[in-house]
Short mmCIF file of C-alpha atoms in Angstrom, two decimals:
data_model
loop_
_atom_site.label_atom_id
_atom_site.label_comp_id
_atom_site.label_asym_id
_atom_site.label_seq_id
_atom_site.Cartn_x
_atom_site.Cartn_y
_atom_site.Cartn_z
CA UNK X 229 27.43 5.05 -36.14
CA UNK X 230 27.33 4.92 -32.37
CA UNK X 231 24.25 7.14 -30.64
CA UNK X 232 24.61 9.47 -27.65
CA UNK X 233 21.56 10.77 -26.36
CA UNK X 234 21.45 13.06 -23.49
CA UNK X 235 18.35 13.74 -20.99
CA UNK X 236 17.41 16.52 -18.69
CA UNK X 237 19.32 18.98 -17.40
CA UNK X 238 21.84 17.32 -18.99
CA UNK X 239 20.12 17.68 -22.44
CA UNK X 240 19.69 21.07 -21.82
CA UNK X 241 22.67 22.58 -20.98
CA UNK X 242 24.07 20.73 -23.50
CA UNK X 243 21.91 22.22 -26.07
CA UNK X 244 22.13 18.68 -27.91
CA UNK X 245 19.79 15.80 -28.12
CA UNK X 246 21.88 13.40 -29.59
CA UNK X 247 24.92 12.92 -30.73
CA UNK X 248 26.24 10.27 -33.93
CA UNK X 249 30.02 9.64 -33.58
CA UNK X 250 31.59 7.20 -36.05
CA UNK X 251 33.70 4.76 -33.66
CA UNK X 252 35.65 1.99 -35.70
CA UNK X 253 36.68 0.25 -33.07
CA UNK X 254 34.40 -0.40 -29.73
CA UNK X 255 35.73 1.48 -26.87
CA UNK X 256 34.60 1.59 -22.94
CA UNK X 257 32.27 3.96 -21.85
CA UNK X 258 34.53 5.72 -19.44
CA UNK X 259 37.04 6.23 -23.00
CA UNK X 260 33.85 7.75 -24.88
CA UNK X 261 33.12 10.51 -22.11
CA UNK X 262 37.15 11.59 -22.42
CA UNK X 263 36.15 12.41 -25.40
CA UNK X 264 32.94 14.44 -25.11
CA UNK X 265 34.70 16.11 -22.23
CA UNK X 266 37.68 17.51 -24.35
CA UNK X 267 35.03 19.08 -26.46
CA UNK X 268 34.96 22.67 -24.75
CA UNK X 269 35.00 23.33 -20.91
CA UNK X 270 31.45 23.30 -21.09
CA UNK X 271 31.39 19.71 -21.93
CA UNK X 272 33.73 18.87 -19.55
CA UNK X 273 32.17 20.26 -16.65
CA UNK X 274 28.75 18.73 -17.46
CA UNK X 275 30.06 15.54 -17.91
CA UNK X 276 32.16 15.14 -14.46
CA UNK X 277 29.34 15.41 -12.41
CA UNK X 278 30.06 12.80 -10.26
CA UNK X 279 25.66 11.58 -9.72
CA UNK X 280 25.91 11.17 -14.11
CA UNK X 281 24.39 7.46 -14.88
CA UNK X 282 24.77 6.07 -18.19
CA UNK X 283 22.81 3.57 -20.26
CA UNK X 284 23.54 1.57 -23.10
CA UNK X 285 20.77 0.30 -25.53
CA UNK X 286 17.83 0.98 -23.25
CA UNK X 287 20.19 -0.32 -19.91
CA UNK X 288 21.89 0.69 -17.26
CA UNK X 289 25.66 0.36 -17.81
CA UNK X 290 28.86 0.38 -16.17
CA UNK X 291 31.73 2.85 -17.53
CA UNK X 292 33.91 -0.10 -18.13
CA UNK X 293 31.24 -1.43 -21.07
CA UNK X 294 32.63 -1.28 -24.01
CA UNK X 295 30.22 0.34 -26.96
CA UNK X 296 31.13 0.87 -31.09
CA UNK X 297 28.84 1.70 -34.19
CA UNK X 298 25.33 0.58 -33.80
CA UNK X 299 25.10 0.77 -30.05
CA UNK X 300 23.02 3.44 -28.29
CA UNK X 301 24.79 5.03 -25.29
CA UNK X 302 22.30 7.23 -22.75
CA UNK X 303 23.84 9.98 -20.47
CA UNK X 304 20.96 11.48 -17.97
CA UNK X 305 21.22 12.79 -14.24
CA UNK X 306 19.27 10.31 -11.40
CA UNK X 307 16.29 9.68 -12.38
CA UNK X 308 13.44 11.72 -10.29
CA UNK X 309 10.24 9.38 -11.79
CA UNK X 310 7.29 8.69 -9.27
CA UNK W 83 -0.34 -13.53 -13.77
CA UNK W 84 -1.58 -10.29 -16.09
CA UNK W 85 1.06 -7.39 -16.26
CA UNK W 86 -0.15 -3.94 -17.69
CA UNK W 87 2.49 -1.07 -17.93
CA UNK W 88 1.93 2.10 -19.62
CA UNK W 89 3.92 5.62 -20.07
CA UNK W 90 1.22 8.04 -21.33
CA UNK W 91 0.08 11.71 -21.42
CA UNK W 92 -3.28 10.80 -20.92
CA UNK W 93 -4.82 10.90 -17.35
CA UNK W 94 -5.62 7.41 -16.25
CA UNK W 95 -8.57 6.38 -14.05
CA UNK W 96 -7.76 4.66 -10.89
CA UNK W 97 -11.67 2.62 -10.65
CA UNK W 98 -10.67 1.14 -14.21
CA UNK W 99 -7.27 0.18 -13.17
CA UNK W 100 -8.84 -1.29 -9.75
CA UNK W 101 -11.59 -3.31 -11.44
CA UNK W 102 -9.23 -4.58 -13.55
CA UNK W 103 -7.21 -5.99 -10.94
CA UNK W 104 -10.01 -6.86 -8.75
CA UNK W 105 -11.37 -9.05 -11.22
CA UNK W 106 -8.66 -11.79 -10.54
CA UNK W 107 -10.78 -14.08 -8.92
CA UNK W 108 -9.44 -15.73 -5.43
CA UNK W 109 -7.03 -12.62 -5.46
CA UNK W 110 -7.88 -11.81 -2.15
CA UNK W 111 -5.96 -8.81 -1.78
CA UNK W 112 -5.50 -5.14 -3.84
CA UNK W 113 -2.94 -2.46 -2.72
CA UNK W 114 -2.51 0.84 -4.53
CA UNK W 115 -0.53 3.54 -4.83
CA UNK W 116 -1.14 6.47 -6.27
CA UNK W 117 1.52 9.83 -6.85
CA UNK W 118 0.16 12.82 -7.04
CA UNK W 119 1.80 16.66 -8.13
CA UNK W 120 2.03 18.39 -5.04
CA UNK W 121 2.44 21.75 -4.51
CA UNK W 122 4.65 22.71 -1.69
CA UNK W 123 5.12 26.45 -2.34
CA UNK W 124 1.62 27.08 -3.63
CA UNK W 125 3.58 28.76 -6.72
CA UNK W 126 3.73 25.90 -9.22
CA UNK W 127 2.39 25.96 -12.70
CA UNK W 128 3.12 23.06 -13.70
CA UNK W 129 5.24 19.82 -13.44
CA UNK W 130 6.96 18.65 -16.55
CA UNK W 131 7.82 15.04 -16.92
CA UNK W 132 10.24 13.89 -19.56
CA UNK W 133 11.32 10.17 -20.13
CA UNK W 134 13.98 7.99 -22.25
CA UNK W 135 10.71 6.80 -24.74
CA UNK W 136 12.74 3.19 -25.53
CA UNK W 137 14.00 2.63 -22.35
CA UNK W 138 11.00 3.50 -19.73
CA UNK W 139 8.66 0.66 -20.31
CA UNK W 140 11.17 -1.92 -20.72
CA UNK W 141 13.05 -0.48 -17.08
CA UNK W 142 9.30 -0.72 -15.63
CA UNK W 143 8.40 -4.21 -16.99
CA UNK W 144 12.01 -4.96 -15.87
CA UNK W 145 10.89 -3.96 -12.26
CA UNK W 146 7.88 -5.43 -12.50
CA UNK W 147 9.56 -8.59 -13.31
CA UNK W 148 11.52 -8.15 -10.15
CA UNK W 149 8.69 -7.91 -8.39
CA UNK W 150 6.79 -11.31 -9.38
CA UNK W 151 10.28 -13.31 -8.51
CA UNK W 152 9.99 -12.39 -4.60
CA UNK W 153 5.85 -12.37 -4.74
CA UNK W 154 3.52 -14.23 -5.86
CA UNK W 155 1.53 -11.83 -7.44
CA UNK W 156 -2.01 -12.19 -9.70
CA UNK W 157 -2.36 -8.89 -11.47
CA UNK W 158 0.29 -5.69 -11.62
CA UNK W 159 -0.70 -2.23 -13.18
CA UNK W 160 1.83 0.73 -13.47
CA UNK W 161 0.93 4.03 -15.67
CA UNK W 162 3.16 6.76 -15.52
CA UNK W 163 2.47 9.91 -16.95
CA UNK W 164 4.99 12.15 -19.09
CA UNK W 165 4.61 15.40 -20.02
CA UNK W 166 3.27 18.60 -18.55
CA UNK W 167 1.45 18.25 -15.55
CA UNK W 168 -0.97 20.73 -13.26
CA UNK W 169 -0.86 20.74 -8.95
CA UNK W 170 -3.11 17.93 -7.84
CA UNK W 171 -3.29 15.47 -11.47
CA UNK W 172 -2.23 11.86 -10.92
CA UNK W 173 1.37 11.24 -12.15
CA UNK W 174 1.77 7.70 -11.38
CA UNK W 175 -0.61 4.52 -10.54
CA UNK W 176 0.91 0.84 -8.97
CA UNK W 177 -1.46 -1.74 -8.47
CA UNK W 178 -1.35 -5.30 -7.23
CA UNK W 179 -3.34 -8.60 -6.80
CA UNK W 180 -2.40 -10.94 -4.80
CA UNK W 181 -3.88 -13.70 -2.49
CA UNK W 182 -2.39 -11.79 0.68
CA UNK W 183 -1.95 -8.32 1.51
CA UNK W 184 2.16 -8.45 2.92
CA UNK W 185 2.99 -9.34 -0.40
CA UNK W 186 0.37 -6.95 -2.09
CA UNK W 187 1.87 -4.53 0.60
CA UNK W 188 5.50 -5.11 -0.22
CA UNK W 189 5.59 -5.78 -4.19
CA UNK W 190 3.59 -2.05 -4.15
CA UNK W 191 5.90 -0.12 -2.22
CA UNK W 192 8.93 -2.16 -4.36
CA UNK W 193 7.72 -1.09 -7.49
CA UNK W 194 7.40 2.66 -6.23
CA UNK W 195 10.54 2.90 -4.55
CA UNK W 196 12.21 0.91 -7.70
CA UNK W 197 10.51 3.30 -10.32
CA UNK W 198 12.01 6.64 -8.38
CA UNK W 199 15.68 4.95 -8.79
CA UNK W 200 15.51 3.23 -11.82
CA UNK W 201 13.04 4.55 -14.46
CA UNK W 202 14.24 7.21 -16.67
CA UNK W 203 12.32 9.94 -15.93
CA UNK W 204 12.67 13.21 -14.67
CA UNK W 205 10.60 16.32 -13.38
CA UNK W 206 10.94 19.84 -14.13
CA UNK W 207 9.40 22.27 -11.82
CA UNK W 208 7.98 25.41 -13.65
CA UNK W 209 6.91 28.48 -11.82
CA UNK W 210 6.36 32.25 -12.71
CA UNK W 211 10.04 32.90 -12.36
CA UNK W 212 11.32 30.30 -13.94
CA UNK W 213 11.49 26.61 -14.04
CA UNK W 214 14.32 24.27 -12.43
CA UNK W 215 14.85 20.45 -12.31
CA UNK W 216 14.31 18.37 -9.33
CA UNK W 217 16.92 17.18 -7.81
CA UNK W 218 17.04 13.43 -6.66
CA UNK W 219 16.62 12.52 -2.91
CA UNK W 220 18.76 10.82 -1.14
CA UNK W 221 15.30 9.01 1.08
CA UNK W 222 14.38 7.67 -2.26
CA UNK W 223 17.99 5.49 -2.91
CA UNK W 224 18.23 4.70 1.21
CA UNK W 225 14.04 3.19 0.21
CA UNK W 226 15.52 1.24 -2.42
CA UNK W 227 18.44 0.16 -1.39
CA UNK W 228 16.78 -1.77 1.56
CA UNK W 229 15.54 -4.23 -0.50
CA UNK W 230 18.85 -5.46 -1.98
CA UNK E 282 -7.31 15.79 8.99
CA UNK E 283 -10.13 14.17 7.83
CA UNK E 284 -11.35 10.74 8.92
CA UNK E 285 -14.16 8.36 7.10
CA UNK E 286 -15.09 5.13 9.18
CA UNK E 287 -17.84 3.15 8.31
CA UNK E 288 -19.39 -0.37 9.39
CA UNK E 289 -22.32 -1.10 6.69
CA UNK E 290 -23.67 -4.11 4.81
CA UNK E 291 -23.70 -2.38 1.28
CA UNK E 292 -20.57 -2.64 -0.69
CA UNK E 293 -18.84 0.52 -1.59
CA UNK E 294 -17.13 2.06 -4.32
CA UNK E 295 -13.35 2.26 -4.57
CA UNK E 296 -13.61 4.80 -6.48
CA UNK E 297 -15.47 7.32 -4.71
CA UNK E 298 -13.61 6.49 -1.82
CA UNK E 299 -10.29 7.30 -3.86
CA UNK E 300 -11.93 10.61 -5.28
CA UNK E 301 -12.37 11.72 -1.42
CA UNK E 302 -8.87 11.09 -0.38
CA UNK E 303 -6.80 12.42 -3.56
CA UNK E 304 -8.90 15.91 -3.52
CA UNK E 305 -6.64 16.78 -0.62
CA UNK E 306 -4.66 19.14 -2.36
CA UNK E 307 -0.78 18.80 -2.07
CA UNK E 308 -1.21 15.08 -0.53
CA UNK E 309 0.89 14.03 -2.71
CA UNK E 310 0.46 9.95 -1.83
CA UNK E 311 -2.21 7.89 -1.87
CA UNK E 312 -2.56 4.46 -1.17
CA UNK E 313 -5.19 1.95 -0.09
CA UNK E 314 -5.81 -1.73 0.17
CA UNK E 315 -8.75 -3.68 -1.01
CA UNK E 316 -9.63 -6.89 1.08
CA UNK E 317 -12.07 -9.57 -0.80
CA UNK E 318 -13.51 -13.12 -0.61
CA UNK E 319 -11.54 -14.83 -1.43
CA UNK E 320 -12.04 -18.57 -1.96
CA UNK E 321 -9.28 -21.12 -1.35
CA UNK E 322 -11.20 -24.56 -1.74
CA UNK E 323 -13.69 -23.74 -4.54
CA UNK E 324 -16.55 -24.66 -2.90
CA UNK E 325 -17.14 -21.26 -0.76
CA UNK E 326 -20.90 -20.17 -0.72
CA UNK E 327 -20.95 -17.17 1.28
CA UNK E 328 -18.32 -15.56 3.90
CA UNK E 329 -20.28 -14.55 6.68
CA UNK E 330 -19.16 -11.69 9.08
CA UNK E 331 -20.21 -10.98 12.11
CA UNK E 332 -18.91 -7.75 14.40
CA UNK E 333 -20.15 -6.05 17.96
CA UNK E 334 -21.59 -3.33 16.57
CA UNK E 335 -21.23 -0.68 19.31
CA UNK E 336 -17.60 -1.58 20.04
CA UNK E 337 -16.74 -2.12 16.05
CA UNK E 338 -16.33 1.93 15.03
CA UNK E 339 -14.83 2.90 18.35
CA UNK E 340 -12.14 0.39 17.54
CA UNK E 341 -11.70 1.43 14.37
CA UNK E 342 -11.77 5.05 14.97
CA UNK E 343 -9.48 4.38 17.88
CA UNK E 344 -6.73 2.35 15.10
CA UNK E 345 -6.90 5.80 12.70
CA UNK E 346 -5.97 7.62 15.79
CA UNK E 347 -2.92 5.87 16.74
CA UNK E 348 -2.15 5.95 12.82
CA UNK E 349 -2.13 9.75 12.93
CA UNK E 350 0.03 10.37 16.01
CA UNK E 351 2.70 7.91 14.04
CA UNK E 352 2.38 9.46 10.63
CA UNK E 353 1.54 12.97 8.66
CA UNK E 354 -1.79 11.99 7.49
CA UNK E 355 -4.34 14.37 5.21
CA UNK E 356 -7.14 12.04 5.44
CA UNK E 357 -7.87 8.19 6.03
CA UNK E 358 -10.93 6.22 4.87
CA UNK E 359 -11.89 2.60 6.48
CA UNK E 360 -14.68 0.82 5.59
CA UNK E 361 -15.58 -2.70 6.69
CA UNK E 362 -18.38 -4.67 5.52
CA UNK E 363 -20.22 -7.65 7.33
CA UNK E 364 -23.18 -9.62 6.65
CA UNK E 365 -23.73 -12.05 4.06
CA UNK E 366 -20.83 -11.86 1.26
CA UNK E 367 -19.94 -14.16 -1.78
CA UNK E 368 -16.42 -14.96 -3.39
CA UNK E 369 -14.77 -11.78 -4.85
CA UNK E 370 -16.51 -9.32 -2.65
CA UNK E 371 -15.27 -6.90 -1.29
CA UNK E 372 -14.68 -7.10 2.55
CA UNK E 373 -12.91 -4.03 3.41
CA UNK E 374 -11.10 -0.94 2.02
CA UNK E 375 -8.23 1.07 3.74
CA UNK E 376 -7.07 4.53 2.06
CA UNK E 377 -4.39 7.04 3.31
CA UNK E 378 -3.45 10.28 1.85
CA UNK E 379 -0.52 11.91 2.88
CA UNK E 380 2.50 14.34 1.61
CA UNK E 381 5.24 11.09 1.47
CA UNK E 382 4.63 7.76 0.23
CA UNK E 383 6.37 5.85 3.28
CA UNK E 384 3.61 7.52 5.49
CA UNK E 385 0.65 6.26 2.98
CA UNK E 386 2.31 2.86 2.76
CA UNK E 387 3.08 2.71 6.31
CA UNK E 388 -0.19 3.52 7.55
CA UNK E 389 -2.37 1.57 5.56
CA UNK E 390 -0.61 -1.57 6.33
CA UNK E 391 -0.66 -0.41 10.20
CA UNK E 392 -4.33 -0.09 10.30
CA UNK E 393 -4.54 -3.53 8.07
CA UNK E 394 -3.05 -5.22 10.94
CA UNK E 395 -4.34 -3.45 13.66
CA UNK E 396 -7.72 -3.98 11.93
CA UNK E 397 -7.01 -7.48 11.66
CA UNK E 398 -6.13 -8.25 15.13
CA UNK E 399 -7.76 -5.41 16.77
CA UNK E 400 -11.41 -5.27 15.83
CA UNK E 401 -14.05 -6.74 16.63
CA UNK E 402 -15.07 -8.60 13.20
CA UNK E 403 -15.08 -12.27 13.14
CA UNK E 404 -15.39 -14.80 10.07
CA UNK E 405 -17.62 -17.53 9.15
CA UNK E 406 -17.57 -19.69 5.80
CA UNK E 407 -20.38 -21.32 4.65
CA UNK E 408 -19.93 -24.16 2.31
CA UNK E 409 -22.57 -27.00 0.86
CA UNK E 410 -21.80 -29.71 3.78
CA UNK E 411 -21.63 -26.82 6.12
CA UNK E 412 -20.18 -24.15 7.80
CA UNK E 413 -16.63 -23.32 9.43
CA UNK E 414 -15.77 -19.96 12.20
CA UNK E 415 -12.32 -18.69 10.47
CA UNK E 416 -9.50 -19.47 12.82
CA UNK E 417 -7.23 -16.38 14.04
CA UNK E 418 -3.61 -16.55 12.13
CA UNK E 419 -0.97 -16.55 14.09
CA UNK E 420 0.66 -14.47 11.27
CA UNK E 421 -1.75 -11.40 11.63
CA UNK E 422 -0.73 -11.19 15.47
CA UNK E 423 2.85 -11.34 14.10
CA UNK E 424 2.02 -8.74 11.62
CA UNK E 425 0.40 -6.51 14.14
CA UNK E 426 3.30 -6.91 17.06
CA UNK E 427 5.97 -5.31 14.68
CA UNK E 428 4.31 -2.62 14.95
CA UNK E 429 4.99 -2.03 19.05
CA UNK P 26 -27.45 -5.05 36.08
CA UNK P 27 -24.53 -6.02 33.88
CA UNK P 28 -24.60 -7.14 30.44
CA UNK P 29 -22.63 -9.74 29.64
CA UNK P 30 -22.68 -10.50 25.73
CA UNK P 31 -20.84 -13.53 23.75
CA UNK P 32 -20.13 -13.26 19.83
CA UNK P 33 -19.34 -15.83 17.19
CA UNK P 34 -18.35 -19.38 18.18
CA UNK P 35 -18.53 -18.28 21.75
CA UNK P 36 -22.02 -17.03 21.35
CA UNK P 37 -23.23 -20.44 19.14
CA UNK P 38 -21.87 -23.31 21.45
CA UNK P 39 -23.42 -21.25 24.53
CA UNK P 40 -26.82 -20.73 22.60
CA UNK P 41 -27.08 -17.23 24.49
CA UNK P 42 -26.48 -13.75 22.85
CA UNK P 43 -26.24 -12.10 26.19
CA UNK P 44 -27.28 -12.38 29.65
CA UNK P 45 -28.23 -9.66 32.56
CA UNK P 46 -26.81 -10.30 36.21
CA UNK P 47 -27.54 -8.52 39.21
CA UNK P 48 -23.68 -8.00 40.61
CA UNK P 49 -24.27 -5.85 44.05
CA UNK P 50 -20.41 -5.02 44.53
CA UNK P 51 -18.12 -4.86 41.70
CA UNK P 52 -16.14 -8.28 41.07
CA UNK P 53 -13.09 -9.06 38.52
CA UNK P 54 -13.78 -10.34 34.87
CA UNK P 55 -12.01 -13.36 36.43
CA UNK P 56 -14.10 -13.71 38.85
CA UNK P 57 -17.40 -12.96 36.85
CA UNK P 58 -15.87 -15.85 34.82
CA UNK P 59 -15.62 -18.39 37.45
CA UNK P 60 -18.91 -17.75 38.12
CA UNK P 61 -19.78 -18.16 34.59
CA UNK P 62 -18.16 -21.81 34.37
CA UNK P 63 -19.62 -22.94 36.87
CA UNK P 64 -22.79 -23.15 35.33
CA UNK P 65 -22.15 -26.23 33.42
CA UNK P 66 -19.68 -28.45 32.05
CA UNK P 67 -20.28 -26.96 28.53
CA UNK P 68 -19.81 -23.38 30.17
CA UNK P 69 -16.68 -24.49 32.11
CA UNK P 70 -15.02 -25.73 28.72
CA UNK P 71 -16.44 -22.97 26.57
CA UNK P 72 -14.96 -20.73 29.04
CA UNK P 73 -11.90 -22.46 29.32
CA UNK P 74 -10.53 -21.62 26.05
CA UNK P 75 -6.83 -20.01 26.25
CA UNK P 76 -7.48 -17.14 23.71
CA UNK P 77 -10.25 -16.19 25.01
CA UNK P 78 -10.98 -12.39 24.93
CA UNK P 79 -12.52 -9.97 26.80
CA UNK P 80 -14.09 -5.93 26.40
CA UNK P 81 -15.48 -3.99 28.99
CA UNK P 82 -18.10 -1.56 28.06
CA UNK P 83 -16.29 -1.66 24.10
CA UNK P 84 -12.69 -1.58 25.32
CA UNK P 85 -10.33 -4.79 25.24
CA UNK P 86 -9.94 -5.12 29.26
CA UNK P 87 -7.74 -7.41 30.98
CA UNK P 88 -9.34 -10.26 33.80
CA UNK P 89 -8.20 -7.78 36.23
CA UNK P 90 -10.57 -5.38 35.70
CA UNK P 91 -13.44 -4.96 38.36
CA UNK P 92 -17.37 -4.37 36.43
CA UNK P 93 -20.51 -4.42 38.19
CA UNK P 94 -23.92 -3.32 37.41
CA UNK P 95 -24.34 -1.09 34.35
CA UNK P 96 -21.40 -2.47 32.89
CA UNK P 97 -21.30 -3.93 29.74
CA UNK P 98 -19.00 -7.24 29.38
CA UNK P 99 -17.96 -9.34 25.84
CA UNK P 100 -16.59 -12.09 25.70
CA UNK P 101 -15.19 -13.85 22.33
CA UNK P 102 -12.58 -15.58 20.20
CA UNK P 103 -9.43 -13.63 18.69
CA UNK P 104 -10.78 -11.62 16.11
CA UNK P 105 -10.55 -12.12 12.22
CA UNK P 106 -12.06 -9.51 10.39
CA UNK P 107 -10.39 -7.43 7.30
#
């Protein structure tokens, strides 16, 4: 199973702290959050803001990375630490 | 070199983290910086920090391996707090040791500028009306980006 | 604004002087910089420091002032020590508290290099086969001019 | 009178902490320094040094400056405290 785990604001409006998707066959990032977006409106308008960063097993990632079953795959607003 | 990095609820005491960087002999030189809640309205309750648990220490002992490539450094200590937090406690320590203050200076102000861009954390604002998020400034990616 | 200089043989505790500047409420920043012996040969017996004592605090005092018309500052400490000192002594301790950490930053490395160059503190180092007056780095002055 | 005081390897290759002179009308620092060197060959070279600096009653001062009596004059090498 691939993990999605969402922070913040993000998290909250959301409602969801993670997510487990079975994905057979790795895909890109960019792929994965067409998906989540074609969930509801909701989802899609959460996920297009255009400030979202994305991390994959604990680091920052490109959309282009590709991810499958195993992976963990981090959605979050900037960071505000400090 | 001795690296300590923590993400804690506990409040951390700033002599203890200076002796302990102090005590590098021939270090010459110990800059600090501590972060602070601050209370701009004078109607917050609290500050609430949440974090990615896997990810935060290994982004911060990424950073803070960053930091020892450009200076030569003794002794680095960064605690960061996480969870709720009152006006006036201590969110965040840097320290570091090194044989001359520029690079004590400069690997300090790194780390702090590096942690508010690349550190998964985040800070809720709660008041008696409600709560919202903070929102990222831009000042704190135009600091960071001047060291690329 | 509150302003702490002092010129005194004893040492001093970093903490204490950190407990002064971080109970300014909403500060938000604070950072400081520890100076001490350090020893490069390994054969140091005592850093000596010798200062004009009635021009020493003016100078010093007059160093915080041009730090505050620069930056927002809620309170600066300086302390400088002289006298007799061994390896890993402390020397001298700079603290700023302000709302923003590029003030904090900013001024304690100002008055570091002001300090430095500025005032009237000058270096001896004592060693077994004798003693040496610490030369003037040309690297302070260049640390200080970046500043005009 | 004015003081005229000498700090660290200023004040140990002179042998003098400070001395008093009776100035009747107010002179330079260059000039008071001339006067200085000519005291002896030591005093000349001592004196001689390019960085050396100067305060007038606890103020840097430049060799332009006029004292006279009731002044207070330092002389020394660059500074390295902190």
């Amino acid at each position: 199973m691939l993990t999605i785990k969402f922070f913040a604001v993000l998290r909250e409006r959301l409602a969801v702290d993670q997510l487990q998707l079975d994905i057979n066959k790795p895909i890109s990032v960019a792929k994965l959050l067409e998906q989540l977006k074609s969930r509801s409106d909701k989802w899609h308008r959460e996920l297009s803001r255009y400030d979202l960063l994305c991390a994959v097993n604990h680091e920052f990632a490109e959309p282009t990375q590709r991810v499958g079953n195993g992976d963990e795959v981090a959605l979050f607003p900037p960071v505000t630490g400090g | 070199m001795s690296v300590q990095v923590a993400v804690q609820t506990e409040d951390f005491d700033v002599a203890d983290c200076y002796k302990t960087l102090a005590k590098h002999a021939s270090c010459g030189a110990v800059a600090t910086f501590s972060g602070l809640v601050r209370d701009d309205t004078g109607d917050l309750q609290a500050l609430e920090l949440e974090h990615y648990p896997q990810m935060t220490e290994k982004a911060l002992q990424g950073i803070v391996a960053q930091a020892q490539q450009r200076w030569p450094l003794a002794a680095v200590t960064v605690i960061h707090r996480v969870g709720y937090l009152r006006v006036n406690e201590q969110i965040v320590f840097v320290g570091v040791a090194s044989g001359h203050r520029d690079a004590a200076f400069a690997a300090t102000s790194f780390i702090m500028d590096y942690l508010k861009t690349k550190a998964p954390f985040w800070k809720k604002e709660h008041y008696a009306e409600g709560s919202r998020w903070v929102a990222a400034k831009d000042s704190d990616t135009v600091a960071a980006n001047r060291w690329e």
